[in-house]
Amino acid sequence: QGGTYLYNIHAEDPNGDLLIYSTIQKPADMMFNSLSGTLIWTPVNDDVGDHQIIVKVSDSELEDQQIFTLDVINVVLEEK
């Protein structure tokens, strides 16, 4: 928690069709750019734990999904 998570989804279409990125499941405060396929999130202490994320990419005919779990751990900083 406390650090920013950044993930760029990468997909290619062999026909050169326009690809549309979307999310099916993600934490509510995770930002997603559907044009670039970029996920950005800065979890806080309340977010500690596992979060399943499902992203989808599609063209006009086909689609594919990526499913992964992001584990947010509690970071305790010692005072000096």
PDB file of N, CA, C and O in Angstrom:
ATOM      1  N   GLN A   1       0.852  -1.167   0.000  1.00  0.00           N
ATOM      2  CA  GLN A   1       0.000   0.000   0.000  1.00  0.00           C
ATOM      3  C   GLN A   1       0.887   1.215   0.000  1.00  0.00           C
ATOM      4  O   GLN A   1       2.021   1.159   0.422  1.00  0.00           O
ATOM      5  N   GLY A   2       0.359   2.315  -0.515  1.00  0.00           N
ATOM      6  CA  GLY A   2       1.102   3.553  -0.531  1.00  0.00           C
ATOM      7  C   GLY A   2       1.911   3.794  -1.781  1.00  0.00           C
ATOM      8  O   GLY A   2       2.251   4.916  -2.093  1.00  0.00           O
ATOM      9  N   GLY A   3       2.231   2.737  -2.535  1.00  0.00           N
ATOM     10  CA  GLY A   3       2.967   2.889  -3.785  1.00  0.00           C
ATOM     11  C   GLY A   3       1.998   2.832  -4.955  1.00  0.00           C
ATOM     12  O   GLY A   3       0.926   2.253  -4.867  1.00  0.00           O
ATOM     13  N   THR A   4       2.365   3.457  -6.061  1.00  0.00           N
ATOM     14  CA  THR A   4       1.501   3.471  -7.233  1.00  0.00           C
ATOM     15  C   THR A   4       1.770   2.258  -8.114  1.00  0.00           C
ATOM     16  O   THR A   4       2.920   1.956  -8.432  1.00  0.00           O
ATOM     17  N   TYR A   5       0.698   1.574  -8.492  1.00  0.00           N
ATOM     18  CA  TYR A   5       0.754   0.423  -9.385  1.00  0.00           C
ATOM     19  C   TYR A   5       0.385   0.912 -10.778  1.00  0.00           C
ATOM     20  O   TYR A   5      -0.635   1.577 -10.975  1.00  0.00           O
ATOM     21  N   LEU A   6       1.224   0.599 -11.759  1.00  0.00           N
ATOM     22  CA  LEU A   6       0.993   0.980 -13.150  1.00  0.00           C
ATOM     23  C   LEU A   6       1.163  -0.246 -14.018  1.00  0.00           C
ATOM     24  O   LEU A   6       2.175  -0.956 -13.908  1.00  0.00           O
ATOM     25  N   TYR A   7       0.183  -0.529 -14.855  1.00  0.00           N
ATOM     26  CA  TYR A   7       0.241  -1.696 -15.733  1.00  0.00           C
ATOM     27  C   TYR A   7      -0.296  -1.316 -17.097  1.00  0.00           C
ATOM     28  O   TYR A   7      -1.411  -0.796 -17.216  1.00  0.00           O
ATOM     29  N   ASN A   8       0.499  -1.552 -18.132  1.00  0.00           N
ATOM     30  CA  ASN A   8       0.090  -1.293 -19.510  1.00  0.00           C
ATOM     31  C   ASN A   8      -0.279  -2.601 -20.182  1.00  0.00           C
ATOM     32  O   ASN A   8       0.575  -3.478 -20.337  1.00  0.00           O
ATOM     33  N   ILE A   9      -1.530  -2.736 -20.568  1.00  0.00           N
ATOM     34  CA  ILE A   9      -1.985  -3.916 -21.287  1.00  0.00           C
ATOM     35  C   ILE A   9      -1.478  -3.802 -22.717  1.00  0.00           C
ATOM     36  O   ILE A   9      -1.575  -2.750 -23.348  1.00  0.00           O
ATOM     37  N   HIS A  10      -0.917  -4.891 -23.229  1.00  0.00           N
ATOM     38  CA  HIS A  10      -0.405  -4.877 -24.594  1.00  0.00           C
ATOM     39  C   HIS A  10      -1.117  -5.944 -25.411  1.00  0.00           C
ATOM     40  O   HIS A  10      -1.182  -7.101 -25.005  1.00  0.00           O
ATOM     41  N   ALA A  11      -1.656  -5.548 -26.542  1.00  0.00           N
ATOM     42  CA  ALA A  11      -2.301  -6.485 -27.456  1.00  0.00           C
ATOM     43  C   ALA A  11      -2.034  -6.024 -28.885  1.00  0.00           C
ATOM     44  O   ALA A  11      -1.825  -4.835 -29.137  1.00  0.00           O
ATOM     45  N   GLU A  12      -2.025  -6.975 -29.787  1.00  0.00           N
ATOM     46  CA  GLU A  12      -1.840  -6.677 -31.203  1.00  0.00           C
ATOM     47  C   GLU A  12      -2.906  -7.389 -32.007  1.00  0.00           C
ATOM     48  O   GLU A  12      -3.326  -8.495 -31.659  1.00  0.00           O
ATOM     49  N   ASP A  13      -3.343  -6.756 -33.081  1.00  0.00           N
ATOM     50  CA  ASP A  13      -4.306  -7.373 -33.979  1.00  0.00           C
ATOM     51  C   ASP A  13      -3.609  -7.634 -35.313  1.00  0.00           C
ATOM     52  O   ASP A  13      -3.077  -6.698 -35.919  1.00  0.00           O
ATOM     53  N   PRO A  14      -3.588  -8.905 -35.766  1.00  0.00           N
ATOM     54  CA  PRO A  14      -2.867  -9.210 -37.011  1.00  0.00           C
ATOM     55  C   PRO A  14      -3.448  -8.517 -38.237  1.00  0.00           C
ATOM     56  O   PRO A  14      -2.743  -8.315 -39.227  1.00  0.00           O
ATOM     57  N   ASN A  15      -4.713  -8.109 -38.166  1.00  0.00           N
ATOM     58  CA  ASN A  15      -5.344  -7.409 -39.291  1.00  0.00           C
ATOM     59  C   ASN A  15      -5.228  -5.897 -39.174  1.00  0.00           C
ATOM     60  O   ASN A  15      -5.673  -5.178 -40.065  1.00  0.00           O
ATOM     61  N   GLY A  16      -4.669  -5.439 -38.079  1.00  0.00           N
ATOM     62  CA  GLY A  16      -4.542  -4.005 -37.864  1.00  0.00           C
ATOM     63  C   GLY A  16      -5.838  -3.333 -37.431  1.00  0.00           C
ATOM     64  O   GLY A  16      -5.954  -2.114 -37.504  1.00  0.00           O
ATOM     65  N   ASP A  17      -6.826  -4.135 -36.983  1.00  0.00           N
ATOM     66  CA  ASP A  17      -8.093  -3.563 -36.525  1.00  0.00           C
ATOM     67  C   ASP A  17      -7.873  -2.741 -35.249  1.00  0.00           C
ATOM     68  O   ASP A  17      -6.966  -3.023 -34.473  1.00  0.00           O
ATOM     69  N   LEU A  18      -8.731  -1.761 -35.064  1.00  0.00           N
ATOM     70  CA  LEU A  18      -8.698  -0.943 -33.853  1.00  0.00           C
ATOM     71  C   LEU A  18      -9.036  -1.818 -32.653  1.00  0.00           C
ATOM     72  O   LEU A  18     -10.006  -2.572 -32.679  1.00  0.00           O
ATOM     73  N   LEU A  19      -8.228  -1.730 -31.614  1.00  0.00           N
ATOM     74  CA  LEU A  19      -8.465  -2.498 -30.396  1.00  0.00           C
ATOM     75  C   LEU A  19      -9.076  -1.600 -29.333  1.00  0.00           C
ATOM     76  O   LEU A  19      -8.642  -0.468 -29.133  1.00  0.00           O
ATOM     77  N   ILE A  20     -10.085  -2.145 -28.645  1.00  0.00           N
ATOM     78  CA  ILE A  20     -10.753  -1.434 -27.559  1.00  0.00           C
ATOM     79  C   ILE A  20     -10.456  -2.187 -26.264  1.00  0.00           C
ATOM     80  O   ILE A  20     -10.719  -3.381 -26.151  1.00  0.00           O
ATOM     81  N   TYR A  21      -9.912  -1.475 -25.298  1.00  0.00           N
ATOM     82  CA  TYR A  21      -9.590  -2.054 -23.996  1.00  0.00           C
ATOM     83  C   TYR A  21     -10.708  -1.710 -23.011  1.00  0.00           C
ATOM     84  O   TYR A  21     -11.251  -0.608 -23.038  1.00  0.00           O
ATOM     85  N   SER A  22     -11.026  -2.655 -22.135  1.00  0.00           N
ATOM     86  CA  SER A  22     -12.032  -2.396 -21.103  1.00  0.00           C
ATOM     87  C   SER A  22     -11.709  -3.235 -19.873  1.00  0.00           C
ATOM     88  O   SER A  22     -10.894  -4.155 -19.925  1.00  0.00           O
ATOM     89  N   THR A  23     -12.349  -2.891 -18.772  1.00  0.00           N
ATOM     90  CA  THR A  23     -12.195  -3.680 -17.555  1.00  0.00           C
ATOM     91  C   THR A  23     -13.533  -4.337 -17.236  1.00  0.00           C
ATOM     92  O   THR A  23     -14.594  -3.751 -17.431  1.00  0.00           O
ATOM     93  N   ILE A  24     -13.447  -5.557 -16.756  1.00  0.00           N
ATOM     94  CA  ILE A  24     -14.627  -6.284 -16.315  1.00  0.00           C
ATOM     95  C   ILE A  24     -14.703  -6.235 -14.793  1.00  0.00           C
ATOM     96  O   ILE A  24     -15.769  -6.104 -14.211  1.00  0.00           O
ATOM     97  N   GLN A  25     -13.539  -6.315 -14.164  1.00  0.00           N
ATOM     98  CA  GLN A  25     -13.483  -6.248 -12.698  1.00  0.00           C
ATOM     99  C   GLN A  25     -12.187  -5.573 -12.292  1.00  0.00           C
ATOM    100  O   GLN A  25     -11.117  -5.886 -12.825  1.00  0.00           O
ATOM    101  N   LYS A  26     -12.297  -4.642 -11.358  1.00  0.00           N
ATOM    102  CA  LYS A  26     -11.143  -3.928 -10.811  1.00  0.00           C
ATOM    103  C   LYS A  26     -11.582  -3.220  -9.548  1.00  0.00           C
ATOM    104  O   LYS A  26     -12.773  -3.035  -9.328  1.00  0.00           O
ATOM    105  N   PRO A  27     -10.633  -2.810  -8.687  1.00  0.00           N
ATOM    106  CA  PRO A  27     -11.007  -2.004  -7.529  1.00  0.00           C
ATOM    107  C   PRO A  27     -11.664  -0.697  -7.987  1.00  0.00           C
ATOM    108  O   PRO A  27     -11.305  -0.132  -9.027  1.00  0.00           O
ATOM    109  N   ALA A  28     -12.629  -0.237  -7.227  1.00  0.00           N
ATOM    110  CA  ALA A  28     -13.426   0.935  -7.614  1.00  0.00           C
ATOM    111  C   ALA A  28     -12.587   2.180  -7.878  1.00  0.00           C
ATOM    112  O   ALA A  28     -12.885   2.948  -8.793  1.00  0.00           O
ATOM    113  N   ASP A  29     -11.522   2.373  -7.102  1.00  0.00           N
ATOM    114  CA  ASP A  29     -10.729   3.592  -7.267  1.00  0.00           C
ATOM    115  C   ASP A  29      -9.520   3.404  -8.186  1.00  0.00           C
ATOM    116  O   ASP A  29      -8.693   4.305  -8.312  1.00  0.00           O
ATOM    117  N   MET A  30      -9.420   2.261  -8.851  1.00  0.00           N
ATOM    118  CA  MET A  30      -8.360   2.047  -9.833  1.00  0.00           C
ATOM    119  C   MET A  30      -8.747   2.780 -11.123  1.00  0.00           C
ATOM    120  O   MET A  30      -9.857   2.626 -11.623  1.00  0.00           O
ATOM    121  N   MET A  31      -7.847   3.603 -11.636  1.00  0.00           N
ATOM    122  CA  MET A  31      -8.117   4.328 -12.875  1.00  0.00           C
ATOM    123  C   MET A  31      -7.726   3.453 -14.065  1.00  0.00           C
ATOM    124  O   MET A  31      -6.779   2.662 -13.997  1.00  0.00           O
ATOM    125  N   PHE A  32      -8.466   3.609 -15.164  1.00  0.00           N
ATOM    126  CA  PHE A  32      -8.215   2.828 -16.366  1.00  0.00           C
ATOM    127  C   PHE A  32      -8.407   3.713 -17.580  1.00  0.00           C
ATOM    128  O   PHE A  32      -9.429   4.375 -17.732  1.00  0.00           O
ATOM    129  N   ASN A  33      -7.418   3.703 -18.467  1.00  0.00           N
ATOM    130  CA  ASN A  33      -7.501   4.447 -19.718  1.00  0.00           C
ATOM    131  C   ASN A  33      -7.848   3.455 -20.831  1.00  0.00           C
ATOM    132  O   ASN A  33      -7.025   2.607 -21.180  1.00  0.00           O
ATOM    133  N   SER A  34      -9.055   3.547 -21.361  1.00  0.00           N
ATOM    134  CA  SER A  34      -9.513   2.572 -22.361  1.00  0.00           C
ATOM    135  C   SER A  34      -8.843   2.747 -23.722  1.00  0.00           C
ATOM    136  O   SER A  34      -8.886   1.839 -24.546  1.00  0.00           O
ATOM    137  N   LEU A  35      -8.222   3.877 -23.974  1.00  0.00           N
ATOM    138  CA  LEU A  35      -7.521   4.067 -25.247  1.00  0.00           C
ATOM    139  C   LEU A  35      -6.123   3.468 -25.217  1.00  0.00           C
ATOM    140  O   LEU A  35      -5.672   2.863 -26.188  1.00  0.00           O
ATOM    141  N   SER A  36      -5.431   3.628 -24.105  1.00  0.00           N
ATOM    142  CA  SER A  36      -4.061   3.118 -24.008  1.00  0.00           C
ATOM    143  C   SER A  36      -3.993   1.757 -23.328  1.00  0.00           C
ATOM    144  O   SER A  36      -2.979   1.071 -23.419  1.00  0.00           O
ATOM    145  N   GLY A  37      -5.045   1.371 -22.601  1.00  0.00           N
ATOM    146  CA  GLY A  37      -5.024   0.113 -21.867  1.00  0.00           C
ATOM    147  C   GLY A  37      -4.158   0.187 -20.622  1.00  0.00           C
ATOM    148  O   GLY A  37      -3.555  -0.800 -20.219  1.00  0.00           O
ATOM    149  N   THR A  38      -4.119   1.340 -19.972  1.00  0.00           N
ATOM    150  CA  THR A  38      -3.276   1.529 -18.802  1.00  0.00           C
ATOM    151  C   THR A  38      -4.108   1.527 -17.521  1.00  0.00           C
ATOM    152  O   THR A  38      -5.110   2.228 -17.417  1.00  0.00           O
ATOM    153  N   LEU A  39      -3.666   0.713 -16.555  1.00  0.00           N
ATOM    154  CA  LEU A  39      -4.253   0.678 -15.219  1.00  0.00           C
ATOM    155  C   LEU A  39      -3.336   1.443 -14.274  1.00  0.00           C
ATOM    156  O   LEU A  39      -2.113   1.252 -14.305  1.00  0.00           O
ATOM    157  N   ILE A  40      -3.907   2.305 -13.437  1.00  0.00           N
ATOM    158  CA  ILE A  40      -3.136   3.057 -12.446  1.00  0.00           C
ATOM    159  C   ILE A  40      -3.895   3.014 -11.126  1.00  0.00           C
ATOM    160  O   ILE A  40      -5.100   3.289 -11.090  1.00  0.00           O
ATOM    161  N   TRP A  41      -3.172   2.685 -10.059  1.00  0.00           N
ATOM    162  CA  TRP A  41      -3.832   2.587  -8.754  1.00  0.00           C
ATOM    163  C   TRP A  41      -2.823   2.837  -7.646  1.00  0.00           C
ATOM    164  O   TRP A  41      -1.723   2.300  -7.659  1.00  0.00           O
ATOM    165  N   THR A  42      -3.212   3.631  -6.679  1.00  0.00           N
ATOM    166  CA  THR A  42      -2.423   3.821  -5.468  1.00  0.00           C
ATOM    167  C   THR A  42      -3.266   3.320  -4.296  1.00  0.00           C
ATOM    168  O   THR A  42      -4.092   4.056  -3.754  1.00  0.00           O
ATOM    169  N   PRO A  43      -3.082   2.042  -3.931  1.00  0.00           N
ATOM    170  CA  PRO A  43      -3.885   1.484  -2.840  1.00  0.00           C
ATOM    171  C   PRO A  43      -3.511   2.099  -1.497  1.00  0.00           C
ATOM    172  O   PRO A  43      -2.384   2.529  -1.290  1.00  0.00           O
ATOM    173  N   VAL A  44      -4.492   2.120  -0.610  1.00  0.00           N
ATOM    174  CA  VAL A  44      -4.301   2.622   0.748  1.00  0.00           C
ATOM    175  C   VAL A  44      -4.448   1.456   1.721  1.00  0.00           C
ATOM    176  O   VAL A  44      -4.710   0.326   1.320  1.00  0.00           O
ATOM    177  N   ASN A  45      -4.290   1.734   2.990  1.00  0.00           N
ATOM    178  CA  ASN A  45      -4.315   0.680   3.997  1.00  0.00           C
ATOM    179  C   ASN A  45      -5.596  -0.161   3.946  1.00  0.00           C
ATOM    180  O   ASN A  45      -5.565  -1.372   4.148  1.00  0.00           O
ATOM    181  N   ASP A  46      -6.731   0.466   3.652  1.00  0.00           N
ATOM    182  CA  ASP A  46      -7.990  -0.279   3.559  1.00  0.00           C
ATOM    183  C   ASP A  46      -8.015  -1.255   2.389  1.00  0.00           C
ATOM    184  O   ASP A  46      -8.892  -2.115   2.317  1.00  0.00           O
ATOM    185  N   ASP A  47      -7.087  -1.130   1.451  1.00  0.00           N
ATOM    186  CA  ASP A  47      -7.038  -1.997   0.273  1.00  0.00           C
ATOM    187  C   ASP A  47      -6.161  -3.230   0.462  1.00  0.00           C
ATOM    188  O   ASP A  47      -6.028  -4.045  -0.462  1.00  0.00           O
ATOM    189  N   VAL A  48      -5.543  -3.396   1.624  1.00  0.00           N
ATOM    190  CA  VAL A  48      -4.663  -4.542   1.867  1.00  0.00           C
ATOM    191  C   VAL A  48      -5.452  -5.834   1.633  1.00  0.00           C
ATOM    192  O   VAL A  48      -6.584  -5.984   2.083  1.00  0.00           O
ATOM    193  N   GLY A  49      -4.845  -6.746   0.859  1.00  0.00           N
ATOM    194  CA  GLY A  49      -5.475  -8.021   0.534  1.00  0.00           C
ATOM    195  C   GLY A  49      -5.422  -8.275  -0.966  1.00  0.00           C
ATOM    196  O   GLY A  49      -4.794  -7.541  -1.727  1.00  0.00           O
ATOM    197  N   ASP A  50      -6.089  -9.343  -1.386  1.00  0.00           N
ATOM    198  CA  ASP A  50      -6.099  -9.744  -2.796  1.00  0.00           C
ATOM    199  C   ASP A  50      -7.225  -9.055  -3.554  1.00  0.00           C
ATOM    200  O   ASP A  50      -8.342  -8.925  -3.038  1.00  0.00           O
ATOM    201  N   HIS A  51      -6.916  -8.652  -4.788  1.00  0.00           N
ATOM    202  CA  HIS A  51      -7.898  -8.004  -5.663  1.00  0.00           C
ATOM    203  C   HIS A  51      -7.808  -8.657  -7.043  1.00  0.00           C
ATOM    204  O   HIS A  51      -6.764  -8.594  -7.694  1.00  0.00           O
ATOM    205  N   GLN A  52      -8.907  -9.287  -7.473  1.00  0.00           N
ATOM    206  CA  GLN A  52      -8.919  -9.879  -8.807  1.00  0.00           C
ATOM    207  C   GLN A  52      -9.210  -8.781  -9.823  1.00  0.00           C
ATOM    208  O   GLN A  52     -10.114  -7.964  -9.640  1.00  0.00           O
ATOM    209  N   ILE A  53      -8.432  -8.792 -10.892  1.00  0.00           N
ATOM    210  CA  ILE A  53      -8.580  -7.804 -11.950  1.00  0.00           C
ATOM    211  C   ILE A  53      -8.804  -8.559 -13.255  1.00  0.00           C
ATOM    212  O   ILE A  53      -8.086  -9.524 -13.563  1.00  0.00           O
ATOM    213  N   ILE A  54      -9.811  -8.122 -14.005  1.00  0.00           N
ATOM    214  CA  ILE A  54     -10.109  -8.734 -15.298  1.00  0.00           C
ATOM    215  C   ILE A  54     -10.166  -7.611 -16.324  1.00  0.00           C
ATOM    216  O   ILE A  54     -10.951  -6.672 -16.190  1.00  0.00           O
ATOM    217  N   VAL A  55      -9.301  -7.719 -17.328  1.00  0.00           N
ATOM    218  CA  VAL A  55      -9.281  -6.745 -18.412  1.00  0.00           C
ATOM    219  C   VAL A  55      -9.617  -7.464 -19.714  1.00  0.00           C
ATOM    220  O   VAL A  55      -9.372  -8.663 -19.864  1.00  0.00           O
ATOM    221  N   LYS A  56     -10.195  -6.714 -20.636  1.00  0.00           N
ATOM    222  CA  LYS A  56     -10.612  -7.294 -21.913  1.00  0.00           C
ATOM    223  C   LYS A  56     -10.131  -6.413 -23.044  1.00  0.00           C
ATOM    224  O   LYS A  56     -10.132  -5.185 -22.933  1.00  0.00           O
ATOM    225  N   VAL A  57      -9.732  -7.039 -24.138  1.00  0.00           N
ATOM    226  CA  VAL A  57      -9.405  -6.314 -25.359  1.00  0.00           C
ATOM    227  C   VAL A  57     -10.223  -6.942 -26.480  1.00  0.00           C
ATOM    228  O   VAL A  57     -10.400  -8.158 -26.535  1.00  0.00           O
ATOM    229  N   SER A  58     -10.765  -6.082 -27.342  1.00  0.00           N
ATOM    230  CA  SER A  58     -11.588  -6.603 -28.424  1.00  0.00           C
ATOM    231  C   SER A  58     -11.417  -5.746 -29.672  1.00  0.00           C
ATOM    232  O   SER A  58     -11.060  -4.578 -29.604  1.00  0.00           O
ATOM    233  N   ASP A  59     -11.652  -6.399 -30.807  1.00  0.00           N
ATOM    234  CA  ASP A  59     -11.770  -5.669 -32.059  1.00  0.00           C
ATOM    235  C   ASP A  59     -13.234  -5.825 -32.487  1.00  0.00           C
ATOM    236  O   ASP A  59     -14.075  -6.139 -31.669  1.00  0.00           O
ATOM    237  N   SER A  60     -13.540  -5.645 -33.716  1.00  0.00           N
ATOM    238  CA  SER A  60     -14.942  -5.733 -34.132  1.00  0.00           C
ATOM    239  C   SER A  60     -15.467  -7.169 -34.176  1.00  0.00           C
ATOM    240  O   SER A  60     -16.674  -7.379 -34.264  1.00  0.00           O
ATOM    241  N   GLU A  61     -14.564  -8.169 -34.061  1.00  0.00           N
ATOM    242  CA  GLU A  61     -15.002  -9.555 -34.183  1.00  0.00           C
ATOM    243  C   GLU A  61     -14.620 -10.448 -33.009  1.00  0.00           C
ATOM    244  O   GLU A  61     -15.393 -11.310 -32.613  1.00  0.00           O
ATOM    245  N   LEU A  62     -13.436 -10.278 -32.472  1.00  0.00           N
ATOM    246  CA  LEU A  62     -12.921 -11.180 -31.445  1.00  0.00           C
ATOM    247  C   LEU A  62     -12.578 -10.411 -30.174  1.00  0.00           C
ATOM    248  O   LEU A  62     -12.393  -9.194 -30.202  1.00  0.00           O
ATOM    249  N   GLU A  63     -12.467 -11.164 -29.082  1.00  0.00           N
ATOM    250  CA  GLU A  63     -12.044 -10.559 -27.817  1.00  0.00           C
ATOM    251  C   GLU A  63     -11.216 -11.558 -27.027  1.00  0.00           C
ATOM    252  O   GLU A  63     -11.274 -12.763 -27.262  1.00  0.00           O
ATOM    253  N   ASP A  64     -10.439 -11.028 -26.105  1.00  0.00           N
ATOM    254  CA  ASP A  64      -9.647 -11.861 -25.208  1.00  0.00           C
ATOM    255  C   ASP A  64      -9.618 -11.176 -23.850  1.00  0.00           C
ATOM    256  O   ASP A  64      -9.791  -9.957 -23.752  1.00  0.00           O
ATOM    257  N   GLN A  65      -9.402 -11.978 -22.802  1.00  0.00           N
ATOM    258  CA  GLN A  65      -9.362 -11.452 -21.447  1.00  0.00           C
ATOM    259  C   GLN A  65      -8.072 -11.853 -20.765  1.00  0.00           C
ATOM    260  O   GLN A  65      -7.482 -12.882 -21.087  1.00  0.00           O
ATOM    261  N   GLN A  66      -7.666 -11.033 -19.832  1.00  0.00           N
ATOM    262  CA  GLN A  66      -6.570 -11.379 -18.934  1.00  0.00           C
ATOM    263  C   GLN A  66      -7.110 -11.251 -17.515  1.00  0.00           C
ATOM    264  O   GLN A  66      -7.715 -10.233 -17.165  1.00  0.00           O
ATOM    265  N   ILE A  67      -6.889 -12.297 -16.735  1.00  0.00           N
ATOM    266  CA  ILE A  67      -7.337 -12.320 -15.348  1.00  0.00           C
ATOM    267  C   ILE A  67      -6.106 -12.475 -14.464  1.00  0.00           C
ATOM    268  O   ILE A  67      -5.287 -13.364 -14.696  1.00  0.00           O
ATOM    269  N   PHE A  68      -5.981 -11.588 -13.481  1.00  0.00           N
ATOM    270  CA  PHE A  68      -4.863 -11.716 -12.551  1.00  0.00           C
ATOM    271  C   PHE A  68      -5.256 -11.175 -11.190  1.00  0.00           C
ATOM    272  O   PHE A  68      -6.246 -10.455 -11.052  1.00  0.00           O
ATOM    273  N   THR A  69      -4.489 -11.572 -10.191  1.00  0.00           N
ATOM    274  CA  THR A  69      -4.734 -11.129  -8.823  1.00  0.00           C
ATOM    275  C   THR A  69      -3.600 -10.217  -8.390  1.00  0.00           C
ATOM    276  O   THR A  69      -2.426 -10.542  -8.563  1.00  0.00           O
ATOM    277  N   LEU A  70      -3.970  -9.082  -7.849  1.00  0.00           N
ATOM    278  CA  LEU A  70      -3.012  -8.121  -7.325  1.00  0.00           C
ATOM    279  C   LEU A  70      -3.089  -8.194  -5.805  1.00  0.00           C
ATOM    280  O   LEU A  70      -4.158  -7.988  -5.222  1.00  0.00           O
ATOM    281  N   ASP A  71      -1.978  -8.520  -5.171  1.00  0.00           N
ATOM    282  CA  ASP A  71      -1.925  -8.652  -3.719  1.00  0.00           C
ATOM    283  C   ASP A  71      -1.326  -7.386  -3.121  1.00  0.00           C
ATOM    284  O   ASP A  71      -0.161  -7.070  -3.343  1.00  0.00           O
ATOM    285  N   VAL A  72      -2.136  -6.658  -2.392  1.00  0.00           N
ATOM    286  CA  VAL A  72      -1.683  -5.437  -1.713  1.00  0.00           C
ATOM    287  C   VAL A  72      -1.249  -5.835  -0.305  1.00  0.00           C
ATOM    288  O   VAL A  72      -2.021  -6.417   0.442  1.00  0.00           O
ATOM    289  N   ILE A  73       0.000  -5.536   0.007  1.00  0.00           N
ATOM    290  CA  ILE A  73       0.518  -5.889   1.332  1.00  0.00           C
ATOM    291  C   ILE A  73       0.637  -4.632   2.190  1.00  0.00           C
ATOM    292  O   ILE A  73       0.806  -3.531   1.688  1.00  0.00           O
ATOM    293  N   ASN A  74       0.557  -4.855   3.494  1.00  0.00           N
ATOM    294  CA  ASN A  74       0.678  -3.763   4.449  1.00  0.00           C
ATOM    295  C   ASN A  74       2.157  -3.438   4.646  1.00  0.00           C
ATOM    296  O   ASN A  74       2.951  -4.315   4.958  1.00  0.00           O
ATOM    297  N   VAL A  75       2.478  -2.198   4.451  1.00  0.00           N
ATOM    298  CA  VAL A  75       3.859  -1.754   4.618  1.00  0.00           C
ATOM    299  C   VAL A  75       3.940  -0.940   5.900  1.00  0.00           C
ATOM    300  O   VAL A  75       3.214   0.029   6.083  1.00  0.00           O
ATOM    301  N   VAL A  76       4.811  -1.380   6.786  1.00  0.00           N
ATOM    302  CA  VAL A  76       5.009  -0.671   8.060  1.00  0.00           C
ATOM    303  C   VAL A  76       6.392  -0.032   8.004  1.00  0.00           C
ATOM    304  O   VAL A  76       7.394  -0.727   7.862  1.00  0.00           O
ATOM    305  N   LEU A  77       6.423   1.276   8.107  1.00  0.00           N
ATOM    306  CA  LEU A  77       7.688   1.993   8.109  1.00  0.00           C
ATOM    307  C   LEU A  77       8.106   2.266   9.538  1.00  0.00           C
ATOM    308  O   LEU A  77       7.315   2.766  10.345  1.00  0.00           O
ATOM    309  N   GLU A  78       9.337   1.935   9.841  1.00  0.00           N
ATOM    310  CA  GLU A  78       9.845   2.194  11.191  1.00  0.00           C
ATOM    311  C   GLU A  78      10.323   3.628  11.288  1.00  0.00           C
ATOM    312  O   GLU A  78      10.963   4.144  10.376  1.00  0.00           O
ATOM    313  N   GLU A  79       9.991   4.256  12.398  1.00  0.00           N
ATOM    314  CA  GLU A  79      10.474   5.614  12.625  1.00  0.00           C
ATOM    315  C   GLU A  79      11.902   5.557  13.126  1.00  0.00           C
ATOM    316  O   GLU A  79      12.284   4.677  13.882  1.00  0.00           O
ATOM    317  N   LYS A  80      12.711   6.520  12.692  1.00  0.00           N
ATOM    318  CA  LYS A  80      14.109   6.573  13.116  1.00  0.00           C
ATOM    319  C   LYS A  80      14.286   7.537  14.246  1.00  0.00           C
ATOM    320  O   LYS A  80      13.622   8.465  14.436  1.00  0.00           O
TER     321      LYS A  80
END
